[in-house]
Amino acid sequence: MPAHTVREWDKLPYGEDEGQIPALQADRLAALAAQSTFAGRGGGGVLEHGRHALRARGVVGILAAGDVSLEILPKIDVAPGETTDHQNAAIRKRLVHMLAVALDLKIDLGVISDIAWQRETLLEILIRLFCDKLTEALRKGMPRRYVNFEEDLPTLRGQLDIARQFTRHAANPSRLASRFDLLTEDTPLNRIMRAAVVYLTRISRRSANQQSLRELAFVYADITDVPTSALGWEQVVIDRTNRSWHELLAIARLFLQNRYQTTTGGAGQGTAMLFEMNALFEEYVGRLIARALAGTEFAVSLQAGRLFCLTAQDSGRALFQTKPDILIRKSGIVTHVIDTKWKLIATRIDDPKQGVSQADVYQMMAYAQLYRAPRLTLLYPHHPGLGADDNVHSRYCITGHDTILETASIDLSDSSRAVARLRELVIGKKA
């Protein structure tokens, strides 16, 4: 299968040369992308399909249609001078790290060799990580739970269901309406794991992953095969007996639920696994800030607030609810509002406004009014054009107020420093 890799916001030109994509393949991928959940949200699709090139729009991941696949990687700057393969490997590793933080997963990225990071797509890497974690967990035994069963038996087992006995078997007392608990492996959790294995077997193209998935399918052969739409996610109970399966459940949810769009059909339109970088960046930064401020006098709330901008005079109905990305409180009072924006801002030399959206400024001014926060931050991914250091780049006073609105950036290429830099951003002290 021809595989193409492109960076988010970069163009993939049409043509038959190296680094280009044939027009027919581009048409297939664009058609698949147009059916994604992101297109359904009014975003107009995930690919700009021009006359001469494809360009990703705010998403990363994999599109596979027929005999072609397109891997879209985030625009994260890496060490200059490296080969394209080495750069793509570094970006895949950082993207998986962001997913791990956002989903609260403990993933050992070191178990995958440098060659694998270079040659395998993001999808195959995630499948490999899932297979490895699931295999390791199954070595300790498949989790079991007591499940309530109701059966009509010739001899009583457990308790007699009196209501069912005298309605269903009043004329046939040879059958006893029994109700009992049975320790079984056929649980909602294991049905979800089986469904993930079955689904990944259909979409993986790496032979080693296929082998691992076949072995896992054999282990789950006696577990009920439930359609993805009917899986009992709400019935899964994670407690001290199966706490180690929490992460596997999160990864299975990533594959099987609405974190991305999967499109299949009789004609085999293809598969899409796409992540909105705005949402991923927001969740990633929010969780890192929570880590950075743990044990301090500051409290962090993600997607909180929910105050309304307007109240109708006639009905008193609240309208235009706000949802700041990150609220930081001290002694219960909001001191700082942070909104993350996945876009590249310019330097002040190139643009006094730095490319900051006017709508974003208006939004932050609404937060200042509603939450009485003295400090507002628009936080962007860092890039070399902003200079060597991330953190605050510009500060502004909101006209007629003491409130400060600032633009800042966080360097995604150095995850080891991210927590310390965010702590410094919020409280002004190095960790």
Coordinates of C-alpha atoms in Angstrom, one line a residue:
M1 CA 0.0 0.0 0.0
P2 CA 1.4 3.4 -0.9
A3 CA 1.9 5.4 2.3
H4 CA 2.3 9.2 2.5
T5 CA 3.3 11.3 5.5
V6 CA 2.7 15.0 5.8
R7 CA 3.0 17.5 8.6
E8 CA -0.1 19.3 9.8
W9 CA -0.4 22.7 8.0
D10 CA 2.0 21.6 5.2
K11 CA 0.9 20.9 1.7
L12 CA 1.2 17.5 0.0
P13 CA 1.4 18.4 -3.7
Y14 CA -0.1 16.3 -6.5
G15 CA 2.1 14.4 -8.9
E16 CA 4.1 11.2 -9.5
D17 CA 7.4 12.3 -8.0
E18 CA 8.8 11.4 -4.6
G19 CA 6.9 13.3 -1.8
Q20 CA 3.9 13.9 -4.0
I21 CA 0.5 12.1 -4.1
P22 CA -1.3 11.0 -7.3
A23 CA -4.5 12.9 -7.9
L24 CA -6.7 9.8 -7.8
Q25 CA -5.3 8.8 -4.4
A26 CA -5.8 12.4 -3.1
D27 CA -9.5 12.2 -4.3
R28 CA -10.0 9.0 -2.3
L29 CA -8.5 10.4 0.9
A30 CA -10.4 13.7 0.6
A31 CA -13.7 11.8 0.2
L32 CA -13.0 9.7 3.3
A33 CA -12.0 12.8 5.3
A34 CA -15.2 14.5 4.3
Q35 CA -17.2 11.8 6.1
S36 CA -15.4 12.3 9.4
T37 CA -17.0 13.5 12.6
F38 CA -15.0 16.7 12.3
A39 CA -16.7 17.6 9.0
G40 CA -20.0 17.0 10.7
R41 CA -19.3 19.7 13.3
G42 CA -19.3 22.4 10.7
G43 CA -15.6 22.4 10.1
G44 CA -15.9 21.8 6.4
G45 CA -13.8 18.6 6.5
V46 CA -10.3 17.8 7.7
L47 CA -8.5 18.2 4.4
E48 CA -8.3 21.2 2.2
H49 CA -8.6 19.6 -1.3
G50 CA -7.3 22.1 -3.7
R51 CA -6.4 21.8 -7.4
H52 CA -2.7 21.0 -6.7
A53 CA -2.3 19.9 -3.1
L54 CA -3.9 18.4 0.1
R55 CA -3.5 20.3 3.4
A56 CA -4.6 19.0 6.8
R57 CA -6.8 21.3 8.9
G58 CA -6.3 21.0 12.6
V59 CA -6.2 17.2 12.8
V60 CA -3.5 14.5 13.0
G61 CA -3.7 10.8 12.6
I62 CA -4.3 8.3 9.8
L63 CA -6.5 8.1 6.7
A64 CA -6.5 4.8 4.8
A65 CA -8.7 4.3 1.7
G66 CA -8.3 1.4 -0.8
D67 CA -4.6 1.1 -1.7
V68 CA -3.4 4.3 -0.2
S69 CA -2.9 5.7 3.3
L70 CA -2.0 9.2 4.6
E71 CA -0.4 9.9 8.0
I72 CA -0.8 13.4 9.3
L73 CA 1.7 14.4 12.0
P74 CA 1.5 17.5 14.1
K75 CA 3.7 20.5 13.3
I76 CA 6.0 20.1 16.3
D77 CA 9.5 21.4 15.7
V78 CA 12.4 19.0 16.1
A79 CA 16.1 19.1 15.9
P80 CA 17.4 20.7 12.7
G81 CA 19.8 18.7 10.5
E82 CA 18.1 15.3 11.1
T83 CA 16.8 13.2 8.3
T84 CA 13.1 13.2 7.5
D85 CA 12.7 9.7 9.0
H86 CA 14.4 10.8 12.3
Q87 CA 12.2 13.9 12.5
N88 CA 9.0 12.0 11.9
A89 CA 10.1 9.4 14.5
A90 CA 10.6 12.2 17.1
I91 CA 7.2 13.7 16.2
R92 CA 5.4 10.4 16.5
K93 CA 7.0 9.8 19.9
R94 CA 5.9 13.2 21.2
L95 CA 2.4 12.8 19.9
V96 CA 2.1 9.4 21.6
H97 CA 3.4 11.1 24.8
M98 CA 0.7 13.8 24.5
L99 CA -2.0 11.1 24.1
A100 CA -0.6 9.3 27.1
V101 CA -0.8 12.4 29.3
A102 CA -4.2 13.4 28.0
L103 CA -5.6 9.9 28.6
D104 CA -3.8 9.5 31.9
L105 CA -1.9 6.4 30.6
K106 CA 1.5 5.0 31.7
I107 CA 3.2 4.1 28.5
D108 CA 6.8 3.1 28.3
L109 CA 7.9 4.6 24.9
G110 CA 11.3 3.0 25.3
V111 CA 9.9 -0.5 24.5
I112 CA 9.7 0.6 20.8
S113 CA 12.9 0.7 18.9
D114 CA 14.1 3.8 17.1
I115 CA 13.8 2.0 13.8
A116 CA 10.1 1.2 14.6
W117 CA 9.4 4.9 15.4
Q118 CA 10.9 5.8 12.0
R119 CA 9.2 3.2 9.9
E120 CA 5.8 2.5 11.5
T121 CA 2.8 4.8 11.3
L122 CA 1.2 6.3 14.3
L123 CA -1.7 3.8 14.0
E124 CA 0.6 0.7 14.0
I125 CA 2.6 2.1 17.0
L126 CA -0.6 2.5 19.0
I127 CA -1.8 -1.0 18.0
R128 CA 1.6 -2.4 19.1
L129 CA 1.5 -0.6 22.5
F130 CA -2.1 -1.9 23.1
C131 CA -1.1 -5.5 22.1
D132 CA 2.0 -5.4 24.4
K133 CA 0.0 -4.1 27.4
L134 CA -2.9 -6.5 26.9
T135 CA -0.5 -9.5 26.5
E136 CA 1.3 -8.5 29.7
A137 CA -2.0 -8.1 31.6
L138 CA -3.3 -11.4 30.4
R139 CA -0.2 -13.2 31.7
K140 CA -1.5 -12.4 35.2
G141 CA -4.9 -13.8 34.3
M142 CA -8.1 -12.6 32.7
P143 CA -10.2 -10.6 35.1
R144 CA -13.3 -12.3 36.4
R145 CA -16.4 -11.1 38.1
Y146 CA -19.6 -12.5 39.7
V147 CA -22.4 -12.0 37.2
N148 CA -26.1 -12.4 38.1
F149 CA -27.8 -15.1 36.1
E150 CA -31.5 -16.1 35.8
E151 CA -32.3 -19.5 34.6
D152 CA -35.1 -22.0 34.8
L153 CA -33.6 -25.3 36.1
P154 CA -34.8 -28.7 37.2
T155 CA -33.1 -28.2 40.6
L156 CA -32.9 -25.0 42.5
R157 CA -29.6 -23.1 42.2
G158 CA -29.1 -20.0 44.4
Q159 CA -32.4 -18.3 45.2
L160 CA -35.9 -18.9 44.0
D161 CA -37.3 -16.0 42.0
I162 CA -40.8 -16.3 43.5
A163 CA -42.5 -13.8 41.1
R164 CA -41.1 -15.5 38.0
Q165 CA -41.9 -18.9 39.4
F166 CA -45.6 -18.3 40.0
T167 CA -46.1 -16.4 36.7
R168 CA -44.1 -18.5 34.3
H169 CA -44.1 -21.9 35.9
A170 CA -47.4 -22.0 37.9
A171 CA -48.6 -24.9 35.8
N172 CA -45.1 -26.6 35.5
P173 CA -43.5 -26.9 39.0
S174 CA -40.8 -29.2 37.6
R175 CA -38.9 -26.1 36.5
L176 CA -37.5 -23.8 39.2
A177 CA -36.9 -20.1 38.5
S178 CA -33.4 -19.8 39.9
R179 CA -31.4 -16.6 40.4
F180 CA -27.6 -17.0 41.2
D181 CA -24.2 -15.4 40.9
L182 CA -21.5 -17.1 38.8
L183 CA -17.8 -16.2 38.7
T184 CA -17.1 -15.7 35.0
E185 CA -14.7 -14.2 32.5
D186 CA -17.5 -13.3 30.1
T187 CA -17.7 -9.7 31.5
P188 CA -18.3 -6.3 29.9
L189 CA -14.6 -5.5 30.4
N190 CA -13.5 -8.6 28.5
R191 CA -16.1 -8.1 25.8
I192 CA -14.6 -4.6 25.2
M193 CA -11.1 -6.1 25.0
R194 CA -12.3 -8.7 22.5
A195 CA -14.1 -6.1 20.4
A196 CA -10.9 -4.0 20.3
V197 CA -8.8 -7.0 19.2
V198 CA -11.3 -7.9 16.5
Y199 CA -11.5 -4.3 15.2
L200 CA -7.7 -3.8 15.2
T201 CA -7.3 -7.1 13.3
R202 CA -9.3 -5.7 10.5
I203 CA -7.3 -2.4 10.2
S204 CA -3.7 -3.4 11.1
R205 CA -1.4 -4.0 8.1
R206 CA 1.8 -4.8 10.1
S207 CA 2.6 -8.5 10.1
A208 CA 4.0 -8.5 13.7
N209 CA 0.8 -6.7 14.9
Q210 CA -1.4 -9.1 13.0
Q211 CA 0.4 -12.1 14.7
S212 CA -0.1 -10.6 18.2
L213 CA -3.7 -9.9 17.5
R214 CA -4.3 -13.4 16.3
E215 CA -2.8 -14.8 19.5
L216 CA -5.0 -12.4 21.5
A217 CA -8.1 -13.4 19.5
F218 CA -7.5 -17.0 20.5
V219 CA -7.3 -16.1 24.2
Y220 CA -10.7 -14.3 23.9
A221 CA -12.4 -17.0 21.7
D222 CA -14.8 -17.9 24.5
I223 CA -15.8 -14.3 25.3
T224 CA -19.1 -13.2 23.8
D225 CA -18.7 -11.2 20.5
V226 CA -20.7 -8.0 21.0
P227 CA -21.1 -5.3 18.3
T228 CA -19.2 -2.1 19.1
S229 CA -22.4 -0.1 19.3
A230 CA -23.8 -2.5 22.0
L231 CA -20.7 -2.7 24.3
G232 CA -21.6 -2.1 28.0
W233 CA -19.1 0.6 28.8
E234 CA -21.2 1.8 31.7
Q235 CA -21.3 -1.7 33.1
V236 CA -17.5 -1.9 33.6
V237 CA -16.4 -1.8 37.2
I238 CA -12.8 -0.9 37.9
D239 CA -11.8 -1.6 41.5
R240 CA -8.8 -2.8 43.4
T241 CA -9.1 -6.3 41.9
N242 CA -8.7 -5.1 38.3
R243 CA -7.2 -1.6 38.7
S244 CA -4.3 -2.5 36.3
W245 CA -6.9 -2.7 33.5
H246 CA -7.9 1.0 33.7
E247 CA -5.3 2.0 31.1
L248 CA -6.2 -0.8 28.7
L249 CA -9.9 0.3 29.0
A250 CA -8.8 3.9 28.1
I251 CA -6.8 2.7 25.1
A252 CA -9.7 0.5 23.9
R253 CA -12.0 3.5 24.3
L254 CA -9.6 5.5 22.1
F255 CA -9.9 2.9 19.3
L256 CA -13.6 2.0 19.6
Q257 CA -15.4 5.2 20.7
N258 CA -15.8 8.7 19.3
R259 CA -12.2 10.1 19.8
Y260 CA -11.9 9.6 16.1
Q261 CA -14.1 8.7 13.1
T262 CA -14.1 5.2 11.5
T263 CA -15.8 4.9 8.1
T264 CA -16.4 1.5 6.6
G265 CA -19.0 0.1 4.2
G266 CA -19.7 -2.5 1.6
A267 CA -17.6 -0.7 -0.9
G268 CA -14.8 -0.5 1.7
Q269 CA -14.5 3.3 1.8
G270 CA -11.7 3.1 4.4
T271 CA -10.7 3.9 7.9
A272 CA -10.0 7.2 9.5
M273 CA -8.3 7.7 12.9
L274 CA -8.0 11.4 13.5
F275 CA -7.4 13.5 16.5
E276 CA -8.3 17.2 16.8
M277 CA -5.2 18.9 17.9
N278 CA -7.0 21.7 19.6
A279 CA -8.7 19.3 21.9
L280 CA -5.6 17.2 22.5
F281 CA -3.4 20.2 23.2
E282 CA -6.0 21.5 25.7
E283 CA -6.2 18.3 27.6
Y284 CA -2.5 17.8 27.5
V285 CA -1.7 21.2 28.9
G286 CA -4.5 21.0 31.5
R287 CA -3.2 17.8 32.9
L288 CA 0.4 19.0 33.0
I289 CA -0.7 22.2 34.8
A290 CA -2.6 20.0 37.4
R291 CA 0.6 18.1 37.9
A292 CA 2.7 21.3 38.1
L293 CA 0.5 22.8 40.8
A294 CA -0.1 19.7 42.9
G295 CA 0.7 20.3 46.5
T296 CA 0.6 24.1 46.2
E297 CA -2.0 26.6 47.3
F298 CA -3.5 26.7 43.8
A299 CA -6.4 24.6 42.6
V300 CA -6.9 23.7 39.0
S301 CA -10.2 23.1 37.2
L302 CA -10.4 21.9 33.6
Q303 CA -13.4 22.9 31.4
A304 CA -15.0 24.4 34.5
G305 CA -16.7 27.8 35.2
R306 CA -19.7 27.4 32.9
L307 CA -20.9 31.0 33.7
F308 CA -23.3 32.6 31.2
C309 CA -22.7 35.8 29.4
L310 CA -26.3 37.0 29.2
T311 CA -29.6 36.7 31.0
A312 CA -32.9 37.3 29.2
Q313 CA -34.8 40.2 30.9
D314 CA -38.2 38.7 30.2
S315 CA -37.7 35.1 31.1
G316 CA -34.5 35.2 33.2
R317 CA -33.1 32.5 31.0
A318 CA -29.3 32.3 30.9
L319 CA -27.7 32.4 27.5
F320 CA -24.2 32.0 25.9
Q321 CA -22.5 29.7 28.4
T322 CA -18.7 30.1 28.7
K323 CA -16.3 27.2 29.2
P324 CA -12.7 28.3 29.9
D325 CA -10.1 25.6 29.2
I326 CA -8.3 26.1 32.6
L327 CA -9.3 28.0 35.7
I328 CA -6.8 28.5 38.5
R329 CA -8.1 29.4 42.0
K330 CA -6.4 30.5 45.2
S331 CA -8.5 30.3 48.4
G332 CA -11.5 29.7 46.2
I333 CA -11.1 32.8 44.1
V334 CA -10.2 32.7 40.4
T335 CA -6.8 34.2 39.9
H336 CA -5.9 33.0 36.4
V337 CA -7.7 31.9 33.2
I338 CA -5.8 30.0 30.6
D339 CA -7.1 29.2 27.1
T340 CA -5.0 26.9 24.9
K341 CA -4.9 27.6 21.1
W342 CA -3.3 25.1 18.7
K343 CA -1.9 27.5 16.1
L344 CA 1.4 29.1 15.4
I345 CA 1.7 32.7 16.5
A346 CA 4.0 35.2 14.9
T347 CA 6.7 37.3 16.6
R348 CA 5.9 40.9 17.5
I349 CA 8.5 42.1 14.9
D350 CA 6.5 40.3 12.1
D351 CA 3.1 41.3 13.5
P352 CA 2.2 43.5 16.5
K353 CA -0.9 41.4 17.1
Q354 CA 1.2 38.2 16.7
G355 CA -1.6 36.7 14.6
V356 CA -3.8 36.4 17.6
S357 CA -7.4 36.1 16.6
Q358 CA -9.7 39.1 17.5
A359 CA -12.4 36.5 18.4
D360 CA -10.0 35.0 21.0
V361 CA -9.3 38.4 22.5
Y362 CA -13.1 39.1 22.8
Q363 CA -13.5 35.7 24.4
M364 CA -10.8 36.4 27.0
M365 CA -12.4 39.8 27.7
A366 CA -15.6 38.0 28.5
Y367 CA -13.8 35.7 30.9
A368 CA -12.3 38.8 32.6
Q369 CA -15.7 40.2 33.1
L370 CA -17.4 37.0 34.3
Y371 CA -14.7 35.4 36.4
R372 CA -13.0 38.6 37.7
A373 CA -9.6 37.1 37.0
P374 CA -6.7 39.6 37.2
R375 CA -4.7 37.5 34.7
L376 CA -5.6 35.9 31.4
T377 CA -3.3 33.8 29.2
L378 CA -3.6 32.6 25.6
L379 CA -1.2 29.6 25.5
Y380 CA 0.2 28.4 22.1
P381 CA 2.7 25.7 21.0
H382 CA 6.2 27.1 20.9
H383 CA 8.3 27.3 17.7
P384 CA 11.8 28.6 17.0
G385 CA 10.5 31.8 15.4
L386 CA 9.5 33.0 18.9
G387 CA 13.1 32.7 20.1
A388 CA 15.0 30.2 22.2
D389 CA 12.7 30.2 25.2
D390 CA 9.1 29.5 25.7
N391 CA 6.8 31.1 28.3
V392 CA 5.4 34.7 28.2
H393 CA 6.0 36.7 25.0
S394 CA 3.7 39.7 25.3
R395 CA 1.5 41.4 28.0
Y396 CA -1.3 43.8 27.5
C397 CA -3.6 45.8 29.8
I398 CA -7.3 45.5 29.0
T399 CA -8.4 49.1 28.4
G400 CA -10.0 50.7 31.5
H401 CA -9.0 47.8 33.7
D402 CA -6.1 46.4 35.7
T403 CA -6.5 42.9 34.1
I404 CA -3.5 41.6 32.2
L405 CA -3.9 39.6 29.0
E406 CA -0.7 37.8 27.9
T407 CA 0.4 35.5 25.1
A408 CA 2.6 32.6 26.0
S409 CA 4.0 29.4 24.5
I410 CA 5.0 25.9 25.7
D411 CA 7.8 23.9 24.1
L412 CA 6.4 20.5 23.1
S413 CA 9.8 19.2 22.0
D414 CA 11.0 19.0 25.6
S415 CA 8.4 17.1 27.6
S416 CA 10.8 16.7 30.5
R417 CA 10.7 20.4 31.1
A418 CA 7.1 21.1 30.4
V419 CA 5.8 20.7 34.0
A420 CA 8.4 22.9 35.4
R421 CA 7.9 25.6 32.7
L422 CA 4.1 25.6 33.3
R423 CA 4.6 25.9 37.1
E424 CA 6.9 28.9 36.4
L425 CA 4.3 30.3 34.1
V426 CA 1.5 30.2 36.7
I427 CA 3.3 31.0 40.0
G428 CA 6.5 32.6 38.7
K429 CA 8.8 30.1 40.5
K430 CA 11.1 27.5 39.0
A431 CA 10.3 23.9 40.2

